Coordinates of C-alpha atoms and ligand atoms in Angstrom, one line a residue:
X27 CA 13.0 9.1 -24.9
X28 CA 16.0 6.9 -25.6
X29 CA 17.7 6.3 -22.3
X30 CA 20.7 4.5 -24.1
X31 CA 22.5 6.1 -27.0
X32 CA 25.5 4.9 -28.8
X33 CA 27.2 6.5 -31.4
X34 CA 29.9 4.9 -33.8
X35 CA 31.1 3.5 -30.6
X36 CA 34.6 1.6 -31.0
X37 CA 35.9 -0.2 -27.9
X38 CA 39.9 -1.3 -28.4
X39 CA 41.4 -3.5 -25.5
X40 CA 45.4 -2.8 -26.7
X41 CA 47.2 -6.0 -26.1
X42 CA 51.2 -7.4 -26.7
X43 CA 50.2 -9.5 -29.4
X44 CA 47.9 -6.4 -31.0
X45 CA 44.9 -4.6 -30.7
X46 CA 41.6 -6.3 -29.8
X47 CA 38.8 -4.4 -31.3
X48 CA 35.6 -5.7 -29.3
X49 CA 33.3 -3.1 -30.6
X50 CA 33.3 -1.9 -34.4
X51 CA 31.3 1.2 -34.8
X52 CA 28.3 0.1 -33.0
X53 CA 25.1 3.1 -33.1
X54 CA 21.8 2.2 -31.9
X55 CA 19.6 3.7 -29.4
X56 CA 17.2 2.5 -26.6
X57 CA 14.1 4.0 -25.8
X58 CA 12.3 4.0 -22.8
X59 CA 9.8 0.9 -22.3
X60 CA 11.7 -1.2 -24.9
X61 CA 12.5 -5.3 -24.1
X62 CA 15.3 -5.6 -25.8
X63 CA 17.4 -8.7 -26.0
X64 CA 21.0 -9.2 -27.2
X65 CA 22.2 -11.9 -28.6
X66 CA 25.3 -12.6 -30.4
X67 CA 28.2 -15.9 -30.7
X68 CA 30.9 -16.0 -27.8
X69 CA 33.4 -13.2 -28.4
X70 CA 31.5 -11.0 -30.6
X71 CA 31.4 -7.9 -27.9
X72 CA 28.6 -8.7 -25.8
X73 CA 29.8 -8.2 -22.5
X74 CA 32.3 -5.4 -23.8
X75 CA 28.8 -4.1 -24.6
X76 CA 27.0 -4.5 -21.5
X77 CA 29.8 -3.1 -19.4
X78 CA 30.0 0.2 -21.4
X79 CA 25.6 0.3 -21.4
X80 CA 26.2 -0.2 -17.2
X81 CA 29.0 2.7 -17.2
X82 CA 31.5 0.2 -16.2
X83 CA 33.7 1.0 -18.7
X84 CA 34.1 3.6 -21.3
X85 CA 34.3 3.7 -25.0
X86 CA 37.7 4.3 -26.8
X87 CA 36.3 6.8 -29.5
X88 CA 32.4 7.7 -30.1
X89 CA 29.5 8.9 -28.0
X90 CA 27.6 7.0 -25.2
X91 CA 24.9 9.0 -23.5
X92 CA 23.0 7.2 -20.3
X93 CA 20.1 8.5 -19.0
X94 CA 21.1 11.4 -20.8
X95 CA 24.2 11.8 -19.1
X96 CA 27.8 11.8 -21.7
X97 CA 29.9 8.8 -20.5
X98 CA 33.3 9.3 -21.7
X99 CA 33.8 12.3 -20.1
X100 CA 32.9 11.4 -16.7
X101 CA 35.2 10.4 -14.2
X102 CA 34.8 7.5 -11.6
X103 CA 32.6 8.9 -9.0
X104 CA 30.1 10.0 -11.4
X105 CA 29.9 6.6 -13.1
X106 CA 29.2 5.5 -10.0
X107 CA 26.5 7.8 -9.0
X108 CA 25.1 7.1 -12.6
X109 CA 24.9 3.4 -12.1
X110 CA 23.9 3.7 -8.8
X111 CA 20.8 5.9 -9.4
X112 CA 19.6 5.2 -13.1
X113 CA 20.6 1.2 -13.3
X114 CA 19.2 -2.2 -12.1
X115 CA 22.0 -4.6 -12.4
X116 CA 21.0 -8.5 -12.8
X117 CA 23.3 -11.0 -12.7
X118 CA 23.8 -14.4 -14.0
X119 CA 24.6 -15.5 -10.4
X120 CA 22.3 -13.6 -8.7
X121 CA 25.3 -11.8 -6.9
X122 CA 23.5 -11.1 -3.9
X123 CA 24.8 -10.3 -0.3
X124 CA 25.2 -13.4 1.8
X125 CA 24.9 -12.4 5.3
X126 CA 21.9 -10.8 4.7
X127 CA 18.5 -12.1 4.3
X128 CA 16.2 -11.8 1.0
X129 CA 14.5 -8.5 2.6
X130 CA 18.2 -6.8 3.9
X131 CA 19.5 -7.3 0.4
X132 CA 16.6 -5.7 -1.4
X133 CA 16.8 -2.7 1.5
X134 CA 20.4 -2.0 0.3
X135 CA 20.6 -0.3 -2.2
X136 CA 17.8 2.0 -0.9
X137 CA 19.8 2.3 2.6
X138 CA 22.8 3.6 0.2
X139 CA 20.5 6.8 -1.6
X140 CA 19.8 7.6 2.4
X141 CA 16.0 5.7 2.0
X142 CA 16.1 4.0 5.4
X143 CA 13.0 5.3 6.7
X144 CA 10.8 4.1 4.1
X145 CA 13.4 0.9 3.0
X146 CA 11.6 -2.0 5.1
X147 CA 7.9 -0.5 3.3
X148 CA 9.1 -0.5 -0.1
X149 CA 11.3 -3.8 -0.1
X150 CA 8.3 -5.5 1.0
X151 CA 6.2 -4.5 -1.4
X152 CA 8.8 -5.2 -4.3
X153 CA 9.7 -8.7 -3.0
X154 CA 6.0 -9.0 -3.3
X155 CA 5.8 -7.9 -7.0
X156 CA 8.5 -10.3 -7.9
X157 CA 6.2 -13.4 -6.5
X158 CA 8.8 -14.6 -3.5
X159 CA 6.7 -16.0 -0.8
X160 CA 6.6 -13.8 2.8
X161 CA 7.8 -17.1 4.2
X162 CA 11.1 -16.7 2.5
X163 CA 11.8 -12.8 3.1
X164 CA 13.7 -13.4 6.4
X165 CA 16.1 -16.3 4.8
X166 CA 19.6 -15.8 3.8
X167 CA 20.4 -16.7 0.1
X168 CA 22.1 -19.8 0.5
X169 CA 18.2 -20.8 2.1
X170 CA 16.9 -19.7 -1.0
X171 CA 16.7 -21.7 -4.9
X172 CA 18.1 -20.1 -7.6
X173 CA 15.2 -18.7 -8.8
X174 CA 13.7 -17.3 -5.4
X175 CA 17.3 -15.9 -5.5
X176 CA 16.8 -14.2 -9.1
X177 CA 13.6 -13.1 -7.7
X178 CA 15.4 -11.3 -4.8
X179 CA 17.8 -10.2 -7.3
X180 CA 15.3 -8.4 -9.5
X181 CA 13.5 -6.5 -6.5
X182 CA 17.0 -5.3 -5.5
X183 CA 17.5 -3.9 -8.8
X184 CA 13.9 -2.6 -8.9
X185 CA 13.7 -1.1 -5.7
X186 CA 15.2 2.4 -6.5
X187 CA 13.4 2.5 -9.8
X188 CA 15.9 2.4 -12.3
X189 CA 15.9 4.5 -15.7
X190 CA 17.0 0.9 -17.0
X191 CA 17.4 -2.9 -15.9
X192 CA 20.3 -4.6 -17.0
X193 CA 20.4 -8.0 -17.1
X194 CA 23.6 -10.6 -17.8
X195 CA 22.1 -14.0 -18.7
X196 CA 19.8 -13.4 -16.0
X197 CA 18.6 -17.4 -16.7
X198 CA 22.3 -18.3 -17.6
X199 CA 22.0 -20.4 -14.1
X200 CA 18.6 -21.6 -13.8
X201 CA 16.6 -25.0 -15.4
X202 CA 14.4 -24.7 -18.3
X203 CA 11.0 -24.1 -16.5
X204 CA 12.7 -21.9 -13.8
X205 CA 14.6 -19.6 -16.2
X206 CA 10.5 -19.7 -18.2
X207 CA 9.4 -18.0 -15.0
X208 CA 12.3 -15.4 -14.6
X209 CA 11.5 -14.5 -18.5
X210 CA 7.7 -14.1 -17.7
X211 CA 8.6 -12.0 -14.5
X212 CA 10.8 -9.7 -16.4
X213 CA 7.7 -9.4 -19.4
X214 CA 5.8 -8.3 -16.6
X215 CA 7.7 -5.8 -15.3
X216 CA 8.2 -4.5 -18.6
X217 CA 4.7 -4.5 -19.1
X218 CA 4.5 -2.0 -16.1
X219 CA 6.4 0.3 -17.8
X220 CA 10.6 -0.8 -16.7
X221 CA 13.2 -0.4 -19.4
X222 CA 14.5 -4.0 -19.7
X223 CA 18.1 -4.9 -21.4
X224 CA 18.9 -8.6 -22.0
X225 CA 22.1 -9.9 -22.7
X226 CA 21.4 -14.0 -23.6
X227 CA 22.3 -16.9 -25.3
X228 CA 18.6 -18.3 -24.4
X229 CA 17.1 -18.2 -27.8
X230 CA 13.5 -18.0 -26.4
X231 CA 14.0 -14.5 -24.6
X232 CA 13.5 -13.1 -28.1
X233 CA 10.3 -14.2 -27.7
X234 CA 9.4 -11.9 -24.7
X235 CA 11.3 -9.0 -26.1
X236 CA 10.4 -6.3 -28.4
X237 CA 13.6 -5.9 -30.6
X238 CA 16.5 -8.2 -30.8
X239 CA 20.0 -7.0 -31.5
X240 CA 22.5 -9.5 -32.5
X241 CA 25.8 -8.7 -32.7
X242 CA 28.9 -10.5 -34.8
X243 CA 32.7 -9.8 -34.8
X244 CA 31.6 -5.9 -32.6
X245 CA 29.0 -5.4 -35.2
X246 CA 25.3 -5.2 -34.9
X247 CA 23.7 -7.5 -37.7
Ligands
ADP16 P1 31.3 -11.8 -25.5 O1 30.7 -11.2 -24.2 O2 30.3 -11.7 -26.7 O3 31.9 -13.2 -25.3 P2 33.4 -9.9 -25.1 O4 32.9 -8.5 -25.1 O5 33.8 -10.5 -23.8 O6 32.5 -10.8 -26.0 O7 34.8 -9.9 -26.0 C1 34.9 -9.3 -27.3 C2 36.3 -9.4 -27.7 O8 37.1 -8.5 -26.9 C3 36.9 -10.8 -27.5 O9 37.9 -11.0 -28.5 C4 37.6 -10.7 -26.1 O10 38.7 -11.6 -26.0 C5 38.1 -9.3 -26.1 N1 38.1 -8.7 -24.8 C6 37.0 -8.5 -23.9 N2 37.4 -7.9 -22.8 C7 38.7 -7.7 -22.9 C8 39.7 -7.1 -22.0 N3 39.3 -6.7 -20.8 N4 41.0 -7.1 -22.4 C9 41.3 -7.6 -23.6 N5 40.5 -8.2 -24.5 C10 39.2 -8.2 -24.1
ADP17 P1 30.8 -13.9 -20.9 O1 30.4 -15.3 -20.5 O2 29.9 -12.8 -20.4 O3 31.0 -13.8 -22.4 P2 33.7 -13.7 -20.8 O4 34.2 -15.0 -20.3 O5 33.7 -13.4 -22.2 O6 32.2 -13.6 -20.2 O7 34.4 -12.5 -20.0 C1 34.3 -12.3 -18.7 C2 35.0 -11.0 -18.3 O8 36.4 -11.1 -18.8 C3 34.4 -9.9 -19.1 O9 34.2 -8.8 -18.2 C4 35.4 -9.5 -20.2 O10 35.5 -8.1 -20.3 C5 36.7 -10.0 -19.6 N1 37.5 -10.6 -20.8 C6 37.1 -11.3 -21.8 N2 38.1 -11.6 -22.7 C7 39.2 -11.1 -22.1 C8 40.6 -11.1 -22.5 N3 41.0 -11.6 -23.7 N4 41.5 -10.5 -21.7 C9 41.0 -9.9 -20.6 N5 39.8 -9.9 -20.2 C10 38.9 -10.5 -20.9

């Protein structure tokens, strides 16, 4: 089941000095269980791509389905149900909440679909499945390294069991051997079964992904 489907998608940012066209009749489809990474030169459309895959933004002409659901034709509120129900955002800095500890942010998101009973349970056990240490649960970000942090970032994104993870140069911010271990966390989880979109300039995420889709100039390759 393809959970994202573009088709002869053009995206057109209209400026004074002329039209930008950042995506050039782009079709391709994701299925369900893929790794796939995306790699392309700065400028080529990448994050014109990711924001329209996150229902962020829309497409000037051609189709976008998400998790079934038609894109263009939605309004605000129901991009923001869809992202807030069928996608796991990851961020290359980690973007998480910094009052609250490592457990608070991951019980968020499940606090927001009405969850609270069962948030403290579940967060737990996905802050465990990401490998951070219970020592660290109670800490506040700034307490945490930035890979504990990407750790805390993933179970937040896992927690209401996306359709979908989407990650922006999820090791965009880490060293070598700590970005290594973000890669092998995400193979893992991908392994159990979680849709997982990477958009990357690491060359070596290629190697954990099944399918690698470069684009040039808005083009896929
Ligand atoms: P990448 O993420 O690969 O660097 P982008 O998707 O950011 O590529 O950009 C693709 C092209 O679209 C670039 O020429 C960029 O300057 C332009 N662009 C991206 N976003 C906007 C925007 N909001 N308004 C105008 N031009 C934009
Ligand atoms: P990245 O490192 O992901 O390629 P960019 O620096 O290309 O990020 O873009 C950061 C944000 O700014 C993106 O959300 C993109 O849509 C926007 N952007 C990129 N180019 C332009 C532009 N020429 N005018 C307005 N916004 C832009």
């Amino acid at each position: 089941m393809a959970v994202i489907q573009f088709q002869d998608v053009t995206k057109v940012y209209p400026l004074p000095a002329g039209d930008v066209v950042a995506l050039d009749g782009v079709s391709l489809d994701i299925d369900s269980g893929e790794f796939v990474s995306i790699m392309g030169p700065s400028g080529s459309g990448k994050s014109t791509l990711l924001n329209i895959m996150g229902s962020l933004d829309v497409p000037t002409s051609g189709d976008v389905y998400i998790s079934g659901s038609r894109i263009g034709v939605m309004n605000d509120d129901e991009l923001t149900l869809l992202r807030r129900d069928h996608i796991g955002f990851i961020f290359q800095h980690f973007n998480l909440i910094p009052l609250l500890s490592a457990v608070e942010n991951v019980e968020y998101p499940m606090i927001l679909r009405g969850r609270k009973t069962e948030a403290r349970k579940r967060a737990v056990e996905v802050l465990a499945a990401v490998g951070l240490e219970e020592s660290l649960y109670t800490h506040k970000p700034n307490e945490l390294s930035g890979g504990q942090q990407q750790r805390v970032a993933i179970a937040r994104a896992l927690v209401n069991e996306p359709d979908f993870l989407l990650c922006d140069e999820p090791t965009g911010n880490l060293d070598t051997k700590t970005g290594t271990g973000i890669m092998n966390l995400l193979s893992r989880m991908n392994d159990g079964g979680t849709t997982v979109i990477v958009v990357t300039h690491d060359p070596r995420m290629t190697e954990y992904s099944n399918r690698t889709i470069s684009i040039v100039d808005g083009r896929l390759a």
